[in-house]
Tab-separated table of C-alpha atoms in Angstrom:
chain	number	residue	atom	x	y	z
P	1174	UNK	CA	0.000	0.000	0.000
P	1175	UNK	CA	1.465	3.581	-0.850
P	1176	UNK	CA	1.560	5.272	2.143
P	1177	UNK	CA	-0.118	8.857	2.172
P	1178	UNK	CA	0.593	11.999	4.776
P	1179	UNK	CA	-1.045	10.357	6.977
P	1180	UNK	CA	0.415	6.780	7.333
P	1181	UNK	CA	3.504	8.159	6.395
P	1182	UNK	CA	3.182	10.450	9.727
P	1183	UNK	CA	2.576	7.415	11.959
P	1184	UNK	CA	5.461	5.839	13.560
P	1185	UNK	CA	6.726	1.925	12.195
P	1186	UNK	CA	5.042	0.014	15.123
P	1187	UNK	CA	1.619	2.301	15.348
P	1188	UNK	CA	1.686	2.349	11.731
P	1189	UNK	CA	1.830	-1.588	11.276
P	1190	UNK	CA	-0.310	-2.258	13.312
P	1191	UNK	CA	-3.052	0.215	11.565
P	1192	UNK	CA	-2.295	-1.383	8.492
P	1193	UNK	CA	-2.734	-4.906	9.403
P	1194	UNK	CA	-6.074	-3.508	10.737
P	1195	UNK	CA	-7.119	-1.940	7.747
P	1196	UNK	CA	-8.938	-3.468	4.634
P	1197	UNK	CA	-9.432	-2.200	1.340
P	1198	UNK	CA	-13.217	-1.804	0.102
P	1199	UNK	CA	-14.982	-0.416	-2.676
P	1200	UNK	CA	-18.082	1.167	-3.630
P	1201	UNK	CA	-20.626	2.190	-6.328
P	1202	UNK	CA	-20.704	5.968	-6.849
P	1203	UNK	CA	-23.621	7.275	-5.026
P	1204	UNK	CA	-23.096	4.990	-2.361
P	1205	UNK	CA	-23.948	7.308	1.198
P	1206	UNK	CA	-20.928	5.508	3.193
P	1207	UNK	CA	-22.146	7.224	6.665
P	1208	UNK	CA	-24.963	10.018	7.820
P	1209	UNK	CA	-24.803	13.275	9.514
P	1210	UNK	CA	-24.907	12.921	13.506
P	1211	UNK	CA	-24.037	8.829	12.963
P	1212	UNK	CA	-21.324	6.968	14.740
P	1213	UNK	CA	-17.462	7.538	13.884
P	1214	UNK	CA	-16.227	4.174	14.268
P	1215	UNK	CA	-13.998	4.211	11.346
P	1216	UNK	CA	-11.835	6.007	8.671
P	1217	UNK	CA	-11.217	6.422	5.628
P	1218	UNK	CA	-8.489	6.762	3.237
P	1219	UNK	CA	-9.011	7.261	-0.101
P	1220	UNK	CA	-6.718	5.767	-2.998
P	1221	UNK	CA	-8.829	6.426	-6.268
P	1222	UNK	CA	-12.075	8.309	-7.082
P	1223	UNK	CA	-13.977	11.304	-5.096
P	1224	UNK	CA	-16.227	11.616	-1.788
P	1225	UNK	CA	-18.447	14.333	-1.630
P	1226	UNK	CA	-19.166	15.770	2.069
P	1227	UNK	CA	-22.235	17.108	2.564
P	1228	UNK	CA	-25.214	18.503	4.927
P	1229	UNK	CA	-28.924	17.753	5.327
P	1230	UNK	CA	-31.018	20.823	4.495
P	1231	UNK	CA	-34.214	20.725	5.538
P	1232	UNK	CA	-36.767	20.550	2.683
P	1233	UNK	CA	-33.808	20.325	0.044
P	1234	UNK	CA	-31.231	17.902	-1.733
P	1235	UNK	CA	-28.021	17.594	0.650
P	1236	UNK	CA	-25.758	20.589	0.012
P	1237	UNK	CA	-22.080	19.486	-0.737
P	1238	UNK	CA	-19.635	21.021	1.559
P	1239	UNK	CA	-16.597	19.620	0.296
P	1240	UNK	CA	-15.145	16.892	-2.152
P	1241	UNK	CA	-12.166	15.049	-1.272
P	1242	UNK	CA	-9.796	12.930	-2.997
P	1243	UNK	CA	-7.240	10.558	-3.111
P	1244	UNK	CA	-4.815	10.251	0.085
């Protein structure tokens, strides 16, 4: 795995160990991976394609707040 800034920032043993935690998964576009207010019980990093961060609006589409990339 290539590491990005943030693997790369880790330290050999913490960084190990996250990786032998970790698994690679994929996802059809559109997929909603978590919702607004829901539990953070994981991360993400991103090696190809985009996720869009966005808000509920009441009475409206989500408004996108940010895209992110890879790494």
């Amino acid at each position: 795995m290539k590491r990005s800034g943030v693997l790369a920032a880790l330290p050999d043993g913490p960084r190990e160990q996250l990786t032998e935690l970790g698994r690679e998964v994929s996802f059809d576009a559109g997929t909603r991976l978590f919702e607004e207010g829901g539990r953070a019980d994981r991360f993400w990093i991103l090696r190809t394609g985009n996720v869009n961060l966005d808000i509920h609006v009441p009475g409206r589409r989500p408004a996108v707040v940010e895209t992110l990339g890879p790494g």
